[in-house]
PDB file of C-alpha atoms in Angstrom:
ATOM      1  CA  UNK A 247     -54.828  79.534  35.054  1.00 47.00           C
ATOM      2  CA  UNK A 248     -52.113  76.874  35.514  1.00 56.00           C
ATOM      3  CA  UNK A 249     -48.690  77.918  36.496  1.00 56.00           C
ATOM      4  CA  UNK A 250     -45.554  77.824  34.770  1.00 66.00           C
ATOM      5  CA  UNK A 251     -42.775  75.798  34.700  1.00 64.00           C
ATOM      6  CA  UNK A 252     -40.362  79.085  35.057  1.00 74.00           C
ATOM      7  CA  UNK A 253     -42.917  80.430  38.232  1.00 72.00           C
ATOM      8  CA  UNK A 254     -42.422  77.132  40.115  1.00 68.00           C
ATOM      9  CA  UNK A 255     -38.987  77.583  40.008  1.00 66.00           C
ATOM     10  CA  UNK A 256     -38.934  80.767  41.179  1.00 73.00           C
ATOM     11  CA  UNK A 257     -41.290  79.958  43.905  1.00 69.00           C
ATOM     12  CA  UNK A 258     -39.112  77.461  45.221  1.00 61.00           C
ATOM     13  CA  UNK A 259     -36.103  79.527  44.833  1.00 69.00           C
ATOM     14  CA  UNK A 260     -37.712  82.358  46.768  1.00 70.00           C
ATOM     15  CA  UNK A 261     -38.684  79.577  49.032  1.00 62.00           C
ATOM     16  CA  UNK A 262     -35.034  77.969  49.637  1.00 71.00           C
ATOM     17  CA  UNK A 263     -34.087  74.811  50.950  1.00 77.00           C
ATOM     18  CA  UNK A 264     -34.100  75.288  54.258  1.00 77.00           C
ATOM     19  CA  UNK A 265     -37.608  75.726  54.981  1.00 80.00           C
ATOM     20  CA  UNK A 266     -38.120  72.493  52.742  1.00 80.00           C
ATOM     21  CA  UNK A 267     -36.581  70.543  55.263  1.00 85.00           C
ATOM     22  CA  UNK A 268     -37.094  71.539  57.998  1.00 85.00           C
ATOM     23  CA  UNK A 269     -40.370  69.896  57.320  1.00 86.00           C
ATOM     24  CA  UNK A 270     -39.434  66.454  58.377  1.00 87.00           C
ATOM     25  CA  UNK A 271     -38.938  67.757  61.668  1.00 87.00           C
ATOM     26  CA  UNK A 272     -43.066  67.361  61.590  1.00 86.00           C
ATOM     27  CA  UNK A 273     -42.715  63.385  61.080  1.00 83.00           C
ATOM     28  CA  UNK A 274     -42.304  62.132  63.953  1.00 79.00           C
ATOM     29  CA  UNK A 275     -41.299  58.351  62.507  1.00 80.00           C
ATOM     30  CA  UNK A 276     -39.120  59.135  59.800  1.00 89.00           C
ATOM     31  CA  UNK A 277     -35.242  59.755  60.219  1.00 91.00           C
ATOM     32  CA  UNK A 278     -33.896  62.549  57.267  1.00 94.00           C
ATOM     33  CA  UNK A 279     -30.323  63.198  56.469  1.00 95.00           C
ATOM     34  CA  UNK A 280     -28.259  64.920  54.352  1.00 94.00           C
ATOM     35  CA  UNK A 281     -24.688  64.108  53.763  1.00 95.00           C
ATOM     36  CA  UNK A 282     -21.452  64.777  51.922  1.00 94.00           C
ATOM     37  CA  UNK A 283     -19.282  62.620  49.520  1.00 94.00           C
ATOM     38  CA  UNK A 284     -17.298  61.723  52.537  1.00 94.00           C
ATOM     39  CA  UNK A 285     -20.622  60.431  54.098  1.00 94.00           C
ATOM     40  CA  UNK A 286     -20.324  63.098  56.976  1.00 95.00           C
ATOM     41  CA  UNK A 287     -23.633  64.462  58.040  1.00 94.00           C
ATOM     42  CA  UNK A 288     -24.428  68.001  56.452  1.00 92.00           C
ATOM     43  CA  UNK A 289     -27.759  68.096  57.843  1.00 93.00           C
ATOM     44  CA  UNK A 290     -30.593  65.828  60.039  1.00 94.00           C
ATOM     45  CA  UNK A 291     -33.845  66.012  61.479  1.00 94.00           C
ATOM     46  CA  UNK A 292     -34.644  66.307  64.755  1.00 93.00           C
ATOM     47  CA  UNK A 293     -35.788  62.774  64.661  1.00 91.00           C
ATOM     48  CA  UNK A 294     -32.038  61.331  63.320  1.00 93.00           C
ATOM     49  CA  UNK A 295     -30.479  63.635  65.865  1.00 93.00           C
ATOM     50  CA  UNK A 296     -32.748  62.235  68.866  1.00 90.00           C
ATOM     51  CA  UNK A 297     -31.368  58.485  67.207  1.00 87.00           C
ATOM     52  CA  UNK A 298     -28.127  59.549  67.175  1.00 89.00           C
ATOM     53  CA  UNK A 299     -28.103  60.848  70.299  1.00 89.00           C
ATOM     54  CA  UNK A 300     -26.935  64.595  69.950  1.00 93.00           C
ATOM     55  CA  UNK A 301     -29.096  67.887  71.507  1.00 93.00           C
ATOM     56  CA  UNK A 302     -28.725  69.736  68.456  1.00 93.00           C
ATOM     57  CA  UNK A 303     -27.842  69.770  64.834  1.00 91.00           C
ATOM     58  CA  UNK A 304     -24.710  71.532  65.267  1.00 92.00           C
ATOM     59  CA  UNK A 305     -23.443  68.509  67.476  1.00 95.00           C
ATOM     60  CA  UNK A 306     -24.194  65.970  64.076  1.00 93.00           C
ATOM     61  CA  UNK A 307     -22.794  68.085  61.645  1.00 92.00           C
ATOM     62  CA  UNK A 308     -19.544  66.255  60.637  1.00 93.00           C
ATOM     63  CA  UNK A 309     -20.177  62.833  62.280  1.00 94.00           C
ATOM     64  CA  UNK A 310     -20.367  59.578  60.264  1.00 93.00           C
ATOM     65  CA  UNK A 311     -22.165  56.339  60.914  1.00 91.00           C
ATOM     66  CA  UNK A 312     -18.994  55.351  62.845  1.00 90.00           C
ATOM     67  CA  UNK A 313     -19.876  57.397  65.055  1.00 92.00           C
ATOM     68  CA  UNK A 314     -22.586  56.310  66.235  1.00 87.00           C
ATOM     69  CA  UNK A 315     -23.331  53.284  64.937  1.00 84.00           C
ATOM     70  CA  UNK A 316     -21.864  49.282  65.263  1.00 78.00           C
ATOM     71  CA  UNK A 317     -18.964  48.938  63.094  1.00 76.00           C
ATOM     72  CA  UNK A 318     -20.293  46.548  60.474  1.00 72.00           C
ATOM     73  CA  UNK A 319     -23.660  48.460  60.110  1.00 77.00           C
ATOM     74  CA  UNK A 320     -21.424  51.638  59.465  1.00 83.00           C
ATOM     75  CA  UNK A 321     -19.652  50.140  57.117  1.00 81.00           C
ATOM     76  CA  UNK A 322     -22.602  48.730  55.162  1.00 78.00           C
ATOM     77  CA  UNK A 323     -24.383  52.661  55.556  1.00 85.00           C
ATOM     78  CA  UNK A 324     -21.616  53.678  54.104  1.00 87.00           C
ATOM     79  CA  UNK A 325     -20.896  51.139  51.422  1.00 83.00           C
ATOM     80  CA  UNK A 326     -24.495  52.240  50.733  1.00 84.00           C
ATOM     81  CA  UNK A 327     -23.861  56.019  49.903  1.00 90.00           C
ATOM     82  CA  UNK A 328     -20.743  55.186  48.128  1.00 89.00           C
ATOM     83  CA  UNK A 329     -23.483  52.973  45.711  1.00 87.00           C
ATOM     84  CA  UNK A 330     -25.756  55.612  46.237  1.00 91.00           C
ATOM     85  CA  UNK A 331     -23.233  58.555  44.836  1.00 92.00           C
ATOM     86  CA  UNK A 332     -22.602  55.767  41.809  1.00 90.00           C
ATOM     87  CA  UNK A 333     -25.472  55.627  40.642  1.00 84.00           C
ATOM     88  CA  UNK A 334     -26.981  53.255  42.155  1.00 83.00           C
ATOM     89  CA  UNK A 335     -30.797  53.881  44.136  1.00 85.00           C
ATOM     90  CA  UNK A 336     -31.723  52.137  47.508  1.00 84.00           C
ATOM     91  CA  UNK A 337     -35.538  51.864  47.901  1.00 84.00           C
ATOM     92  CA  UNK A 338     -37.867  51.011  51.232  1.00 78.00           C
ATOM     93  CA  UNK A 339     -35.119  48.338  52.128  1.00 76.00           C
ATOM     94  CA  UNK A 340     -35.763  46.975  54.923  1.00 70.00           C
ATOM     95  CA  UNK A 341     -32.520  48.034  57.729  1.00 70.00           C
ATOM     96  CA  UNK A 342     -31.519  46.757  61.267  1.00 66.00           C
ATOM     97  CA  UNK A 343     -30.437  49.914  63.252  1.00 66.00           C
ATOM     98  CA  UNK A 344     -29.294  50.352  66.998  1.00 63.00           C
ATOM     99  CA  UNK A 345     -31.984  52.674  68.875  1.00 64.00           C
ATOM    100  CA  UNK A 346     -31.214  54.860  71.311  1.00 60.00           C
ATOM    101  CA  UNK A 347     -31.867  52.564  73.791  1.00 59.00           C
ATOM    102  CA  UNK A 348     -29.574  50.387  72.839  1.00 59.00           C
ATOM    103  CA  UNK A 349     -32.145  47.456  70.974  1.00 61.00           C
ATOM    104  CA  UNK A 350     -32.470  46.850  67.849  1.00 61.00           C
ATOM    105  CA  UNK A 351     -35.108  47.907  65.695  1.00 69.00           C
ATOM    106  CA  UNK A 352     -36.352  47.601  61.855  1.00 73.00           C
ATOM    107  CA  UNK A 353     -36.314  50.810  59.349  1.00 78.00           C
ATOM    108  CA  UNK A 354     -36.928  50.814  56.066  1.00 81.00           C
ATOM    109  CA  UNK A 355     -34.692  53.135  54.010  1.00 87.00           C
ATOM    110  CA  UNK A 356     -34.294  55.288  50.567  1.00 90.00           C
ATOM    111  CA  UNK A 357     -31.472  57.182  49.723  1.00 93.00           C
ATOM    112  CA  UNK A 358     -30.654  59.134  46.631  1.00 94.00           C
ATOM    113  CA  UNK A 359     -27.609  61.194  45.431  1.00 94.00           C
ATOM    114  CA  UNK A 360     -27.147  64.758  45.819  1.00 92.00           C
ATOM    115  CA  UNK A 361     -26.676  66.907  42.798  1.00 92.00           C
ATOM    116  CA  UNK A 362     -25.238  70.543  42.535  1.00 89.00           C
ATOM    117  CA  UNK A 363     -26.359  73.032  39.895  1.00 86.00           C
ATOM    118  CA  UNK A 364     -23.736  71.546  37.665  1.00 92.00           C
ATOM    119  CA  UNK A 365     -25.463  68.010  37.639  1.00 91.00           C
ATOM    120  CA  UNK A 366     -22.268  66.989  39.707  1.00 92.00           C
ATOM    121  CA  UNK A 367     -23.023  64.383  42.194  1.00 93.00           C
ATOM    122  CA  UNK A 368     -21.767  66.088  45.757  1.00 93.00           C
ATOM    123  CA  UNK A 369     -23.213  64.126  48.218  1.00 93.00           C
ATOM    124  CA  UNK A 370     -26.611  61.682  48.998  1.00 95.00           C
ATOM    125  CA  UNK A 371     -29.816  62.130  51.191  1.00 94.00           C
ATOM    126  CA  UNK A 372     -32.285  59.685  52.575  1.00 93.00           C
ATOM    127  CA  UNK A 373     -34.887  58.611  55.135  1.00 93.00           C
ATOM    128  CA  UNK A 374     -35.520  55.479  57.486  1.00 89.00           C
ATOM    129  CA  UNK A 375     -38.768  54.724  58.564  1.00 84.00           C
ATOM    130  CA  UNK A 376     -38.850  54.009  61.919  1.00 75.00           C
ATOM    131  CA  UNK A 377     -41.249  50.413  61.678  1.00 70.00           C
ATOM    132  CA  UNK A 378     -42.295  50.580  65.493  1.00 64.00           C
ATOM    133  CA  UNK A 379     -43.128  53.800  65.573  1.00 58.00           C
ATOM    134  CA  UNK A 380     -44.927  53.668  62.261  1.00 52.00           C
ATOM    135  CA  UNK A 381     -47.166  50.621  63.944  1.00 49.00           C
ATOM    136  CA  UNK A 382     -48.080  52.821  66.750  1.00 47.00           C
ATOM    137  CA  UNK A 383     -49.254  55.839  64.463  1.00 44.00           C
ATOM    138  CA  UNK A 384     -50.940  53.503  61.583  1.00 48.00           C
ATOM    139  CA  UNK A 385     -54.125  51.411  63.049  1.00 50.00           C
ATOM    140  CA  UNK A 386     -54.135  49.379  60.736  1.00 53.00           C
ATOM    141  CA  UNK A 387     -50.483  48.280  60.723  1.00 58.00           C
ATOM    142  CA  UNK A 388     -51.890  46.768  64.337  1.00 65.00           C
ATOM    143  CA  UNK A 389     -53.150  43.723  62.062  1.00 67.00           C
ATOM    144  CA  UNK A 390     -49.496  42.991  60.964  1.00 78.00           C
ATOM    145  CA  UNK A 391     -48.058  43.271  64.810  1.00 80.00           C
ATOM    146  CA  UNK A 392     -48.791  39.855  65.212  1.00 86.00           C
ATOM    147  CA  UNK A 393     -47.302  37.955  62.054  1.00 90.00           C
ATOM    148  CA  UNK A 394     -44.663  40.415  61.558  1.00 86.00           C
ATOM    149  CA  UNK A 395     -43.863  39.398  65.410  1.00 86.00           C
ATOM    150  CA  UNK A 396     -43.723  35.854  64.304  1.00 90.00           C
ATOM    151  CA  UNK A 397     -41.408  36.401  61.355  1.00 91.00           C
ATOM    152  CA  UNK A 398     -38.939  38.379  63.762  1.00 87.00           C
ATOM    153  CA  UNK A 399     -39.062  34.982  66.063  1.00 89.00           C
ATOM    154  CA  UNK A 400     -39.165  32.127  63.590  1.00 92.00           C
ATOM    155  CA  UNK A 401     -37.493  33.673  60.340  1.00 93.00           C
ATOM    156  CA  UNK A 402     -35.096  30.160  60.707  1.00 94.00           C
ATOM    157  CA  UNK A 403     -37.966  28.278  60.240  1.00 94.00           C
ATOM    158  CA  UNK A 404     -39.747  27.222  57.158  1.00 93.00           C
ATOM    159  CA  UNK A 405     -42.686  29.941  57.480  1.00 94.00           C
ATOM    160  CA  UNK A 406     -46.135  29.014  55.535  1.00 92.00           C
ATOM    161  CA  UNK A 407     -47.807  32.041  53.955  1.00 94.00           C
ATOM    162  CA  UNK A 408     -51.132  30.470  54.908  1.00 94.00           C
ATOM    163  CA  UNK A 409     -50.154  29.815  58.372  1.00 91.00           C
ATOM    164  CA  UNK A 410     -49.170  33.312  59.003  1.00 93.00           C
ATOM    165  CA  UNK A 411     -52.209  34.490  57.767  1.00 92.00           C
ATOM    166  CA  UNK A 412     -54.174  32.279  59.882  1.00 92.00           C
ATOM    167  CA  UNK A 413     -51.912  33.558  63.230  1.00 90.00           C
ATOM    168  CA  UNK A 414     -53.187  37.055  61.711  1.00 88.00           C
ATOM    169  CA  UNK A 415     -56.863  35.843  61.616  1.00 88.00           C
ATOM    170  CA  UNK A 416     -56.969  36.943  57.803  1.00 89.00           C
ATOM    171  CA  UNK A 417     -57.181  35.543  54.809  1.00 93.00           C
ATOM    172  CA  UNK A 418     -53.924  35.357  52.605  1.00 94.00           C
ATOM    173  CA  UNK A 419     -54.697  37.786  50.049  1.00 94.00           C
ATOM    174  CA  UNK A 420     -55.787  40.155  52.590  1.00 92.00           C
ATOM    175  CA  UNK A 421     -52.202  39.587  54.806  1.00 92.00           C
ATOM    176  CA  UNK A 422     -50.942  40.535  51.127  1.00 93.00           C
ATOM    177  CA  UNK A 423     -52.866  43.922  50.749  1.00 91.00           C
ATOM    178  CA  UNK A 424     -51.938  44.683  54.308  1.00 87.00           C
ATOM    179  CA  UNK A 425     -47.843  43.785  54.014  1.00 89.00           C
ATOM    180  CA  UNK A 426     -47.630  46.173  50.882  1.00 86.00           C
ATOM    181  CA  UNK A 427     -49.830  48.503  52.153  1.00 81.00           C
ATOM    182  CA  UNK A 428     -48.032  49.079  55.094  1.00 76.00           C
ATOM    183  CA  UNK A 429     -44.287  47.750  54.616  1.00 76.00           C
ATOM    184  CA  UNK A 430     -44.314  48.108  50.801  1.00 77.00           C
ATOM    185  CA  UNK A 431     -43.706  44.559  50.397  1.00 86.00           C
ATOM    186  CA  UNK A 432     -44.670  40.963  50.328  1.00 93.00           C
ATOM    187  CA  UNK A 433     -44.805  38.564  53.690  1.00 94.00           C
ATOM    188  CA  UNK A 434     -42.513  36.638  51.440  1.00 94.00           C
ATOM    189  CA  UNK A 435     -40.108  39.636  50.268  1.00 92.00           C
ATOM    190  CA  UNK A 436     -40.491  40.339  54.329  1.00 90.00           C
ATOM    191  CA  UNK A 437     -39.110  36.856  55.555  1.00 93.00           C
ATOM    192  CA  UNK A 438     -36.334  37.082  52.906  1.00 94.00           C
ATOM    193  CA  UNK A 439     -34.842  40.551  54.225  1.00 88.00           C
ATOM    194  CA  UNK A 440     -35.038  39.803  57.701  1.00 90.00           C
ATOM    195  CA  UNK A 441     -33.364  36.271  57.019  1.00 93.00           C
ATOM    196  CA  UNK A 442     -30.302  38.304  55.347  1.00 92.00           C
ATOM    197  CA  UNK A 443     -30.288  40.884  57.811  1.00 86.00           C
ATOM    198  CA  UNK A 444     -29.599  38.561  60.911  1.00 90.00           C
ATOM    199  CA  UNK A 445     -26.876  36.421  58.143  1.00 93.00           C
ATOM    200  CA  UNK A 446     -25.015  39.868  57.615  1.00 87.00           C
ATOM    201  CA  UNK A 447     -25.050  40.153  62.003  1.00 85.00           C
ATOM    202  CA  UNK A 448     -23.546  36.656  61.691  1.00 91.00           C
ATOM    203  CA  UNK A 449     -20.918  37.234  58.738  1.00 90.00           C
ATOM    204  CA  UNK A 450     -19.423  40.176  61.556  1.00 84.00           C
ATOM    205  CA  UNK A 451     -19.769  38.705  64.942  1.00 84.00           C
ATOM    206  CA  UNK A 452     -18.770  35.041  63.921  1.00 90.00           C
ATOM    207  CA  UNK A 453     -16.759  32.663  62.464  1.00 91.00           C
ATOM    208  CA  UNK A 454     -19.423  30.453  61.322  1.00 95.00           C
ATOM    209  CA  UNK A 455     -18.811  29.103  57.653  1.00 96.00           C
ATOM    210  CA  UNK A 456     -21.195  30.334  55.234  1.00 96.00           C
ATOM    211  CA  UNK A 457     -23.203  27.173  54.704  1.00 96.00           C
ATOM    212  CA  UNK A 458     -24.006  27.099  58.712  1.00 97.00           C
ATOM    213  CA  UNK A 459     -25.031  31.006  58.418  1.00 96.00           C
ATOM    214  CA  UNK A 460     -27.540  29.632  55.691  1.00 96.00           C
ATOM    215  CA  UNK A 461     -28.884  27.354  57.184  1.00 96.00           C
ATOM    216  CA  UNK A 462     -29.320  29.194  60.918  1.00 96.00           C
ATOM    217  CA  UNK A 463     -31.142  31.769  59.217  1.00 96.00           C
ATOM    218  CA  UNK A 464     -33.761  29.449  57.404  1.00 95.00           C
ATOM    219  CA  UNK A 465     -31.826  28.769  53.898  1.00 96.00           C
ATOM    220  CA  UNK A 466     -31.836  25.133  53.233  1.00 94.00           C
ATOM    221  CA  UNK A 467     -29.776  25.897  50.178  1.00 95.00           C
ATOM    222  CA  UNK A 468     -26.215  27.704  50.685  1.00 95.00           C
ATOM    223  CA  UNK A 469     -26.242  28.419  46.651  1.00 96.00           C
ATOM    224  CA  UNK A 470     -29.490  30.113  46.874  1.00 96.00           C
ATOM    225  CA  UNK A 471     -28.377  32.162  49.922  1.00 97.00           C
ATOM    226  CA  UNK A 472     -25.474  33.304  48.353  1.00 96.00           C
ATOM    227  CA  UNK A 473     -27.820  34.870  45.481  1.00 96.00           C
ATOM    228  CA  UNK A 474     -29.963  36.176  47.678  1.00 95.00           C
ATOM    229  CA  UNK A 475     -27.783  38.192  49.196  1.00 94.00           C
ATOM    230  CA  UNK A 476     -25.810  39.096  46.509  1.00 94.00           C
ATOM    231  CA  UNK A 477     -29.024  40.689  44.711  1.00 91.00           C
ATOM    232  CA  UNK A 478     -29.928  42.338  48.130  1.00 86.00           C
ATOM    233  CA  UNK A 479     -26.974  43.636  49.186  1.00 84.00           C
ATOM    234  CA  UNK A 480     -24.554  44.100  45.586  1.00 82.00           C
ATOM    235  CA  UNK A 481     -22.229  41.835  47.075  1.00 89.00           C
ATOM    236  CA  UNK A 482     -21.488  38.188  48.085  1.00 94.00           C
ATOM    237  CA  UNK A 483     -21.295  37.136  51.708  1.00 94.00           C
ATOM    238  CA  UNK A 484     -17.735  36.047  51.444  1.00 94.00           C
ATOM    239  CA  UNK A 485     -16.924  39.582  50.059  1.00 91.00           C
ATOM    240  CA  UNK A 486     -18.735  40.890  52.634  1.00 88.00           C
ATOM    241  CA  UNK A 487     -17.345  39.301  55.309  1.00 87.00           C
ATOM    242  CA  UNK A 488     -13.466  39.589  53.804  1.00 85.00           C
ATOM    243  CA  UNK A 489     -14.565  43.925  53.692  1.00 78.00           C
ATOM    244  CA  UNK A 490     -15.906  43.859  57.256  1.00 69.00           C
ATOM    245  CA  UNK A 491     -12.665  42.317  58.315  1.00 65.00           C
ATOM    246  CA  UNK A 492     -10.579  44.145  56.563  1.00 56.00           C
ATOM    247  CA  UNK A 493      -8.434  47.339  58.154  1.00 47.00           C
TER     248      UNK A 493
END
């Protein structure tokens, strides 16, 4: 006999949030937050506390991205859960973050608002997929190392779909399955986001007028730049540039 609707919910209630997620503390790869409408941290897995660099959760609880993070990716993770708490839904984008180390490394993140019993939006929760990590525990991700290694070296560079699939030694359909198989997107989608990621770096740490940005980061065409990341990240680069640099 199937359950009801009403026995589910009470189930779960009797269950309670806590020991819901407390589960990501089993994945290893994935980064889980919880946070407030002032974007400070409510709760985090013990993989986003071992990133942020605390012992415990009760050393995160009430930090915010500036906290631990580069100023202008705080800002943007933060400009994010402001959209977020709008309305507006992020999905497997693909993120540069700082590791604990101190290198960079590529996450893909989803975040989603945080509702209270009243359907009031009080906050917003998400993951980041940690894409190294995720390479070491998927075998068959070890067929991407090499293009996706490419793309990270020669994303200013016009980049042939058939030549990466070659460097990959398959064929380009099958460099398709794998890409959205195992980075939920295509090599194309791919090149794109990690063009605009290292053109937002360059909108913060330089004075470089947009046009040069666009073209050091593989756009022959500052106009279709512009759009490009305007639909990626909700805003142009000249706004935001002027938001980074503003107090």
């Amino acid at each position: 006999m199937s359950l009801k609707h009403t026995e589910i919910d009470d189930f779960l209630d009797k269950v309670g949030v806590q020991q819901l997620i407390s589960m990501f503390d089993l994945l290893p790869d994935i980064l889980f937050w919880i946070k407030d409408a002032d974007s400070k941290i409510i709760y985090a897995n013990k993989s986003f506390q071992a990133h942020i660099g605390v012992n415990n959760l009760e050393q995160a609880i009430g930090l915010s991205d500036y906290d631990f993070a580069p100023t202008h990716l705080a800002r943007q993770f933060v400009m994010d859960d402001q959209r977020v708490m709008a309305g507006q839904l992020v999905d497997d984008r693909l993120e540069m973050n700082i590791l604990k180390s101190g290198d960079l490394g590529w996450f893909t993140t989803s975040k989603r608002p945080l509702f209270d019993q009243t359907n009031n939006i009080i906050g917003s929760y998400g993951t980041s997929r940690h894409l190294e990590k995720t390479s070491r525990a998927l075998s068959g991700m070890h067929a991407l190392k090499i293009p996706v290694e490419y793309i990270r070296a020669q994303y200013m560079k016009n980049i042939c779909i058939v030549e990466l699939a070659e460097i990959a030694h398959l064929s380009v359909s099958a460099l398709e399955r794998r890409f959205k198989k195992y980075l939920h997107k295509t090599p194309k989608q791919y090149i794109n986001e990690v063009r605009l990621e290292h053109a937002r770096r360059l909108l913060t740490e330089t004075a470089m007028p947009i046009s040069a940005i666009a073209s050091e980061t593989g756009y022959t065409d500052p106009s279709y730049f512009t759009r490009q990341f305007t639909n990626f990240f909700a805003e142009t680069p000249s706004e935001f540039r002027r938001s980074y640099q503003s107090p």
